[in-house]
C-alpha positions as a LaTeX table, in Angstrom:
\begin{tabular}{lrrr}
\hline
Residue & $x$ (\AA) & $y$ (\AA) & $z$ (\AA) \\
\hline
Met1 & $-51.62$ & $-91.49$ & 88.05 \\
Thr2 & $-53.64$ & $-88.86$ & 89.92 \\
His3 & $-56.02$ & $-90.68$ & 92.19 \\
Cys4 & $-54.07$ & $-93.76$ & 91.21 \\
Ala5 & $-55.74$ & $-97.07$ & 90.99 \\
Val6 & $-54.92$ & $-100.66$ & 90.40 \\
Leu7 & $-57.38$ & $-103.21$ & 89.54 \\
Ala8 & $-59.00$ & $-105.92$ & 91.56 \\
Ile9 & $-60.93$ & $-108.51$ & 89.77 \\
Thr10 & $-63.71$ & $-110.90$ & 90.62 \\
Leu11 & $-64.05$ & $-112.90$ & 87.45 \\
Ala12 & $-66.89$ & $-114.79$ & 85.97 \\
Met13 & $-64.43$ & $-116.48$ & 83.67 \\
Leu14 & $-65.46$ & $-118.62$ & 80.80 \\
Ser15 & $-63.98$ & $-120.87$ & 78.20 \\
Leu16 & $-64.34$ & $-119.44$ & 74.73 \\
Ala17 & $-65.38$ & $-122.83$ & 73.49 \\
Ala18 & $-67.68$ & $-123.79$ & 76.32 \\
Ala19 & $-70.54$ & $-122.52$ & 78.45 \\
Pro20 & $-69.95$ & $-119.61$ & 80.89 \\
Val21 & $-68.25$ & $-120.33$ & 84.18 \\
Asn22 & $-69.80$ & $-119.15$ & 87.45 \\
Ala23 & $-68.59$ & $-115.70$ & 88.53 \\
Gln24 & $-66.93$ & $-117.14$ & 91.62 \\
Ser25 & $-64.99$ & $-119.83$ & 89.78 \\
Glu26 & $-61.65$ & $-120.44$ & 91.54 \\
Thr27 & $-60.05$ & $-122.24$ & 88.60 \\
Pro28 & $-60.34$ & $-120.14$ & 85.41 \\
Pro29 & $-59.92$ & $-121.96$ & 82.12 \\
Ala30 & $-56.61$ & $-121.81$ & 80.28 \\
Pro31 & $-56.15$ & $-118.62$ & 78.22 \\
Arg32 & $-57.36$ & $-118.82$ & 74.63 \\
Thr33 & $-56.37$ & $-116.64$ & 71.69 \\
Ser34 & $-59.56$ & $-116.58$ & 69.63 \\
Trp35 & $-62.76$ & $-114.57$ & 69.76 \\
Arg36 & $-66.13$ & $-115.76$ & 71.02 \\
Lys37 & $-69.18$ & $-114.01$ & 69.58 \\
Leu38 & $-71.52$ & $-112.98$ & 72.38 \\
Val39 & $-74.04$ & $-111.23$ & 70.13 \\
Pro40 & $-73.52$ & $-109.89$ & 66.60 \\
Gly41 & $-71.04$ & $-107.03$ & 66.88 \\
Ile42 & $-69.72$ & $-107.89$ & 70.38 \\
Glu43 & $-66.98$ & $-110.49$ & 70.86 \\
Leu44 & $-64.97$ & $-111.61$ & 73.87 \\
Gly45 & $-61.33$ & $-112.63$ & 73.80 \\
Leu46 & $-59.40$ & $-114.17$ & 76.70 \\
Phe47 & $-55.65$ & $-113.78$ & 76.26 \\
Pro48 & $-52.54$ & $-114.54$ & 78.34 \\
Ala49 & $-51.60$ & $-111.66$ & 80.64 \\
Pro50 & $-48.17$ & $-110.02$ & 80.30 \\
Gly51 & $-45.54$ & $-112.41$ & 81.64 \\
Gly52 & $-47.84$ & $-115.39$ & 81.11 \\
Gln53 & $-49.37$ & $-115.28$ & 84.60 \\
Gly54 & $-53.16$ & $-115.22$ & 84.53 \\
Gln55 & $-55.25$ & $-113.88$ & 81.69 \\
Met56 & $-56.71$ & $-110.64$ & 80.42 \\
Gln57 & $-60.10$ & $-109.90$ & 78.91 \\
Ile58 & $-60.68$ & $-107.92$ & 75.73 \\
Val59 & $-64.13$ & $-107.17$ & 74.35 \\
Arg60 & $-64.30$ & $-106.10$ & 70.71 \\
Val61 & $-67.26$ & $-103.85$ & 69.93 \\
Asp62 & $-68.51$ & $-102.78$ & 66.50 \\
Ala63 & $-69.57$ & $-99.23$ & 67.38 \\
Arg64 & $-71.68$ & $-98.99$ & 64.22 \\
Ser65 & $-74.18$ & $-101.46$ & 65.64 \\
His66 & $-73.43$ & $-100.92$ & 69.34 \\
Pro67 & $-72.74$ & $-97.21$ & 70.02 \\
Leu68 & $-70.63$ & $-96.32$ & 73.03 \\
Arg69 & $-72.10$ & $-94.23$ & 75.85 \\
Leu70 & $-70.57$ & $-92.00$ & 78.50 \\
Cys71 & $-72.35$ & $-92.02$ & 81.86 \\
Ser72 & $-71.39$ & $-89.39$ & 84.39 \\
Ser73 & $-72.25$ & $-88.42$ & 87.94 \\
Ser74 & $-71.69$ & $-84.83$ & 86.82 \\
Ala75 & $-75.03$ & $-85.08$ & 85.02 \\
Gly76 & $-76.92$ & $-85.38$ & 88.30 \\
Gln77 & $-76.20$ & $-89.09$ & 88.80 \\
Pro78 & $-74.61$ & $-90.43$ & 92.00 \\
Met79 & $-71.29$ & $-92.26$ & 91.77 \\
Leu80 & $-71.84$ & $-95.97$ & 91.16 \\
Thr81 & $-69.82$ & $-99.13$ & 90.61 \\
Val82 & $-69.60$ & $-100.41$ & 87.04 \\
Glu83 & $-72.12$ & $-103.12$ & 87.90 \\
Glu84 & $-74.51$ & $-100.51$ & 89.29 \\
Trp85 & $-74.02$ & $-98.26$ & 86.26 \\
Ala86 & $-74.86$ & $-101.26$ & 84.06 \\
Ala87 & $-78.07$ & $-101.95$ & 85.94 \\
Lys88 & $-79.17$ & $-98.32$ & 86.11 \\
Gln89 & $-78.39$ & $-97.45$ & 82.48 \\
Lys90 & $-79.20$ & $-100.89$ & 80.99 \\
Leu91 & $-75.64$ & $-101.47$ & 79.77 \\
Cys92 & $-74.09$ & $-104.82$ & 78.88 \\
Leu93 & $-70.47$ & $-103.63$ & 79.09 \\
Val94 & $-68.93$ & $-100.99$ & 81.37 \\
Ile95 & $-65.39$ & $-99.78$ & 82.05 \\
Asn96 & $-63.75$ & $-96.71$ & 83.63 \\
Ala97 & $-63.82$ & $-93.49$ & 81.63 \\
Gly98 & $-60.49$ & $-92.37$ & 83.07 \\
Met99 & $-58.75$ & $-91.17$ & 86.19 \\
Tyr100 & $-60.38$ & $-88.56$ & 88.40 \\
Asp101 & $-59.02$ & $-85.90$ & 90.74 \\
Lys102 & $-58.68$ & $-85.86$ & 94.52 \\
Asp103 & $-62.22$ & $-84.52$ & 94.88 \\
Gly104 & $-63.41$ & $-87.95$ & 93.75 \\
Ser105 & $-65.37$ & $-86.70$ & 90.75 \\
Thr106 & $-63.49$ & $-84.32$ & 88.42 \\
His107 & $-62.09$ & $-86.07$ & 85.34 \\
Cys108 & $-58.37$ & $-85.39$ & 84.96 \\
Gly109 & $-58.51$ & $-84.56$ & 81.23 \\
Tyr110 & $-60.84$ & $-82.83$ & 78.80 \\
Leu111 & $-64.31$ & $-84.37$ & 79.08 \\
Lys112 & $-67.39$ & $-83.55$ & 77.05 \\
Asn113 & $-70.74$ & $-85.33$ & 77.20 \\
His114 & $-72.80$ & $-83.11$ & 74.90 \\
Ala115 & $-71.95$ & $-80.29$ & 77.33 \\
Leu116 & $-68.45$ & $-79.75$ & 78.72 \\
Ile117 & $-68.07$ & $-81.41$ & 82.13 \\
Gly118 & $-64.26$ & $-81.46$ & 82.45 \\
Pro119 & $-61.42$ & $-78.99$ & 81.92 \\
Ala120 & $-62.13$ & $-76.55$ & 79.07 \\
Val121 & $-58.77$ & $-77.15$ & 77.36 \\
Phe122 & $-56.70$ & $-80.19$ & 76.46 \\
Arg123 & $-54.03$ & $-81.29$ & 78.93 \\
Ser124 & $-50.67$ & $-81.27$ & 77.20 \\
Asp125 & $-49.61$ & $-84.49$ & 78.94 \\
Tyr126 & $-52.81$ & $-86.35$ & 78.05 \\
Ser127 & $-52.10$ & $-87.27$ & 74.45 \\
Ser128 & $-55.09$ & $-89.49$ & 73.61 \\
Ile129 & $-58.72$ & $-88.58$ & 73.12 \\
Cys130 & $-61.65$ & $-90.92$ & 72.48 \\
Val131 & $-64.63$ & $-89.54$ & 70.57 \\
Phe132 & $-68.02$ & $-91.10$ & 69.89 \\
Thr133 & $-71.70$ & $-90.17$ & 69.46 \\
Pro134 & $-71.13$ & $-88.46$ & 66.08 \\
Leu135 & $-73.03$ & $-85.28$ & 65.21 \\
Ala136 & $-72.08$ & $-85.38$ & 61.54 \\
Lys137 & $-73.33$ & $-88.13$ & 59.20 \\
Glu138 & $-69.88$ & $-88.66$ & 57.69 \\
Ala139 & $-68.16$ & $-89.10$ & 61.08 \\
Ala140 & $-67.07$ & $-92.56$ & 62.22 \\
Pro141 & $-69.05$ & $-93.88$ & 65.24 \\
Phe142 & $-65.88$ & $-94.22$ & 67.32 \\
Arg143 & $-62.30$ & $-92.97$ & 67.04 \\
Leu144 & $-59.27$ & $-92.96$ & 69.30 \\
Leu145 & $-57.12$ & $-89.99$ & 68.32 \\
Asp146 & $-53.70$ & $-88.55$ & 69.17 \\
Thr147 & $-54.02$ & $-85.01$ & 70.52 \\
Asp148 & $-50.64$ & $-83.93$ & 69.15 \\
Asp149 & $-52.44$ & $-83.73$ & 65.80 \\
Ala150 & $-53.17$ & $-79.99$ & 65.68 \\
Ser151 & $-56.33$ & $-80.44$ & 63.62 \\
Ile152 & $-58.22$ & $-82.47$ & 66.24 \\
Glu153 & $-59.48$ & $-79.68$ & 68.46 \\
Lys154 & $-60.63$ & $-77.57$ & 65.51 \\
Asn155 & $-61.84$ & $-80.15$ & 63.00 \\
Ile156 & $-62.80$ & $-83.28$ & 64.96 \\
Leu157 & $-64.38$ & $-82.34$ & 68.27 \\
Ser158 & $-67.17$ & $-80.37$ & 66.62 \\
His159 & $-68.26$ & $-83.60$ & 64.89 \\
Tyr160 & $-68.83$ & $-85.52$ & 68.16 \\
Ala161 & $-71.02$ & $-85.07$ & 71.22 \\
Val162 & $-68.67$ & $-87.06$ & 73.47 \\
Ala163 & $-64.93$ & $-86.65$ & 73.95 \\
Val164 & $-62.80$ & $-88.30$ & 76.65 \\
Gln165 & $-59.14$ & $-87.34$ & 77.03 \\
Asn166 & $-56.73$ & $-89.65$ & 78.85 \\
Leu167 & $-53.09$ & $-90.65$ & 79.07 \\
Arg168 & $-51.88$ & $-92.26$ & 75.86 \\
Leu169 & $-50.57$ & $-95.81$ & 75.89 \\
Ile170 & $-50.13$ & $-96.54$ & 72.17 \\
Lys171 & $-49.91$ & $-93.95$ & 69.41 \\
His172 & $-51.46$ & $-94.64$ & 66.03 \\
Pro173 & $-50.55$ & $-96.79$ & 64.11 \\
Gly174 & $-49.07$ & $-98.98$ & 66.86 \\
Glu175 & $-46.25$ & $-97.14$ & 68.66 \\
Asn176 & $-45.54$ & $-97.85$ & 72.33 \\
Arg177 & $-45.24$ & $-94.43$ & 74.00 \\
Trp178 & $-44.22$ & $-95.55$ & 77.50 \\
Lys179 & $-40.60$ & $-95.89$ & 78.53 \\
Gln180 & $-39.71$ & $-98.66$ & 80.94 \\
Gln181 & $-40.31$ & $-97.76$ & 84.60 \\
Pro182 & $-40.16$ & $-99.51$ & 87.99 \\
Lys183 & $-43.85$ & $-99.03$ & 88.85 \\
Phe184 & $-46.50$ & $-101.53$ & 87.79 \\
Trp185 & $-50.21$ & $-102.05$ & 88.27 \\
Ser186 & $-53.36$ & $-103.76$ & 87.05 \\
Glu187 & $-54.82$ & $-101.97$ & 84.03 \\
Ala188 & $-58.07$ & $-100.93$ & 82.40 \\
Ala189 & $-57.60$ & $-99.51$ & 78.90 \\
Leu190 & $-59.48$ & $-98.58$ & 75.76 \\
Gly191 & $-58.15$ & $-99.41$ & 72.31 \\
Glu192 & $-59.01$ & $-99.17$ & 68.63 \\
Asp193 & $-58.21$ & $-101.80$ & 66.02 \\
Lys194 & $-57.43$ & $-101.36$ & 62.34 \\
Asp195 & $-61.10$ & $-101.84$ & 61.44 \\
Gly196 & $-62.28$ & $-99.07$ & 63.77 \\
Asn197 & $-63.69$ & $-101.36$ & 66.45 \\
Ala198 & $-63.54$ & $-100.32$ & 70.11 \\
Leu199 & $-61.53$ & $-102.64$ & 72.37 \\
Phe200 & $-62.42$ & $-102.73$ & 76.08 \\
Ile201 & $-59.26$ & $-104.09$ & 77.74 \\
Phe202 & $-58.79$ & $-105.31$ & 81.30 \\
Cys203 & $-55.85$ & $-107.05$ & 82.98 \\
Arg204 & $-55.72$ & $-107.76$ & 86.72 \\
Thr205 & $-52.17$ & $-109.12$ & 86.53 \\
Pro206 & $-49.93$ & $-106.10$ & 87.24 \\
Ser207 & $-47.23$ & $-105.03$ & 84.80 \\
Thr208 & $-45.34$ & $-101.92$ & 83.78 \\
Met209 & $-47.12$ & $-99.94$ & 81.07 \\
His210 & $-44.18$ & $-100.41$ & 78.73 \\
Asp211 & $-44.49$ & $-104.17$ & 79.02 \\
Phe212 & $-48.28$ & $-104.00$ & 78.88 \\
Asn213 & $-48.13$ & $-102.05$ & 75.61 \\
Glu214 & $-45.59$ & $-104.39$ & 74.08 \\
His215 & $-47.77$ & $-107.33$ & 75.03 \\
Leu216 & $-50.89$ & $-105.76$ & 73.48 \\
Leu217 & $-49.08$ & $-105.05$ & 70.23 \\
Lys218 & $-48.07$ & $-108.72$ & 69.95 \\
Leu219 & $-51.58$ & $-110.07$ & 70.48 \\
Pro220 & $-53.67$ & $-111.00$ & 67.40 \\
Ile221 & $-56.08$ & $-108.09$ & 67.93 \\
Asn222 & $-54.85$ & $-105.66$ & 65.22 \\
Leu223 & $-54.43$ & $-102.86$ & 67.76 \\
Val224 & $-53.48$ & $-99.44$ & 66.37 \\
Ser225 & $-53.98$ & $-97.14$ & 69.38 \\
Ala226 & $-54.84$ & $-97.27$ & 73.08 \\
Gln227 & $-55.38$ & $-95.03$ & 76.08 \\
His228 & $-55.04$ & $-95.61$ & 79.82 \\
Leu229 & $-58.34$ & $-95.55$ & 81.71 \\
Asp230 & $-57.24$ & $-96.44$ & 85.24 \\
Gly231 & $-55.09$ & $-98.76$ & 87.29 \\
Gly232 & $-55.18$ & $-100.25$ & 90.75 \\
Pro233 & $-58.32$ & $-100.84$ & 92.82 \\
Pro234 & $-60.55$ & $-98.31$ & 90.97 \\
Ala235 & $-59.94$ & $-99.95$ & 87.59 \\
Ser236 & $-63.12$ & $-101.86$ & 86.80 \\
Phe237 & $-64.68$ & $-103.97$ & 84.07 \\
Tyr238 & $-68.16$ & $-105.47$ & 83.90 \\
Leu239 & $-69.66$ & $-107.62$ & 81.15 \\
Asn240 & $-73.12$ & $-109.18$ & 81.02 \\
Cys241 & $-73.81$ & $-110.18$ & 77.44 \\
Gly242 & $-74.77$ & $-113.30$ & 75.53 \\
Gly243 & $-75.06$ & $-115.39$ & 78.68 \\
Val244 & $-71.58$ & $-114.40$ & 79.86 \\
Val245 & $-70.99$ & $-112.43$ & 83.07 \\
Ile246 & $-67.52$ & $-111.12$ & 84.01 \\
Arg247 & $-66.87$ & $-108.96$ & 87.07 \\
Ser248 & $-63.27$ & $-107.73$ & 87.08 \\
Met249 & $-61.66$ & $-105.24$ & 89.42 \\
Gly250 & $-58.01$ & $-104.31$ & 89.82 \\
Ser251 & $-55.84$ & $-104.67$ & 92.86 \\
Phe252 & $-52.07$ & $-104.14$ & 92.81 \\
Glu253 & $-50.42$ & $-100.78$ & 92.27 \\
Ser254 & $-46.86$ & $-99.88$ & 93.20 \\
Gly255 & $-46.73$ & $-97.40$ & 96.07 \\
Phe256 & $-50.50$ & $-97.38$ & 96.55 \\
Asn257 & $-52.05$ & $-100.81$ & 97.04 \\
Glu258 & $-49.32$ & $-103.42$ & 97.01 \\
Thr259 & $-51.58$ & $-106.41$ & 97.43 \\
Asn260 & $-53.46$ & $-108.73$ & 95.11 \\
Gly261 & $-56.32$ & $-109.14$ & 97.58 \\
Ser262 & $-58.76$ & $-106.40$ & 96.55 \\
Gln263 & $-62.12$ & $-107.95$ & 95.76 \\
Lys264 & $-64.70$ & $-105.18$ & 95.37 \\
Phe265 & $-65.65$ & $-102.53$ & 92.85 \\
Trp266 & $-65.00$ & $-98.87$ & 93.59 \\
Leu267 & $-67.57$ & $-96.14$ & 93.07 \\
Leu268 & $-66.82$ & $-94.26$ & 89.85 \\
Pro269 & $-67.92$ & $-90.80$ & 88.68 \\
His270 & $-67.58$ & $-91.51$ & 84.94 \\
Val271 & $-67.79$ & $-94.72$ & 82.91 \\
Ile272 & $-67.89$ & $-95.78$ & 79.27 \\
Gly273 & $-70.47$ & $-98.39$ & 78.39 \\
Val274 & $-72.40$ & $-100.18$ & 75.68 \\
Lys275 & $-76.19$ & $-100.45$ & 75.71 \\
Ala276 & $-77.55$ & $-103.93$ & 76.28 \\
Pro277 & $-78.79$ & $-105.49$ & 73.00 \\
\hline
\end{tabular}
């Protein structure tokens, strides 16, 4: 990881079968494995974290009715936390758009938001690209693609106004691409399921990415592909939808922030969000 991050998380946890819990709840409900509809087209799932300690949040978004948006400080906006991005841009769901360089603003992979705002060419080691905001009527509203498909740069990117390249976690149609390693961290990730829905994924509980991927593939979420957005303290997730508020930020990362005590959002130059209904 370049500017390396692990996630700290202040949770407004809720039971999927009950009313929302206050954001500062010290005793989150037991993990559930079903979806709770927040509004039509946006659902929340609370699932056990890898290793069974704690829980992770996954929000399933039908991008046909709730298009994804990329917000960027490169477009004249100041860096903001995910909660501040949500308030400023009227978003109900916000997560990192990916890791950024040592200058605190430059996205590490190819990044296009109508105009190019990142590197002009694909990074060979960043094997996943998310595209949305279609320019062609026949294009799907959201796709998570593998960049080792030679046709993507020529035939796909021209159909979308937004493209976000990041490290690949899971290759379509469900292949774990990370070998086991000693390092572990909290994780913010973006996934796609077999029906083409976008999955906003956050887990404060640290794990290796191999184990994280294996865990995701075993969950009842029909995951087919996923990309790494960030880990450690910068990794962030904010939800305010259907009466549910969740504020989640990462904390632990091997060799960078080896503590579970981080409790505040970092300022981010680029985020992916969903407009409030």
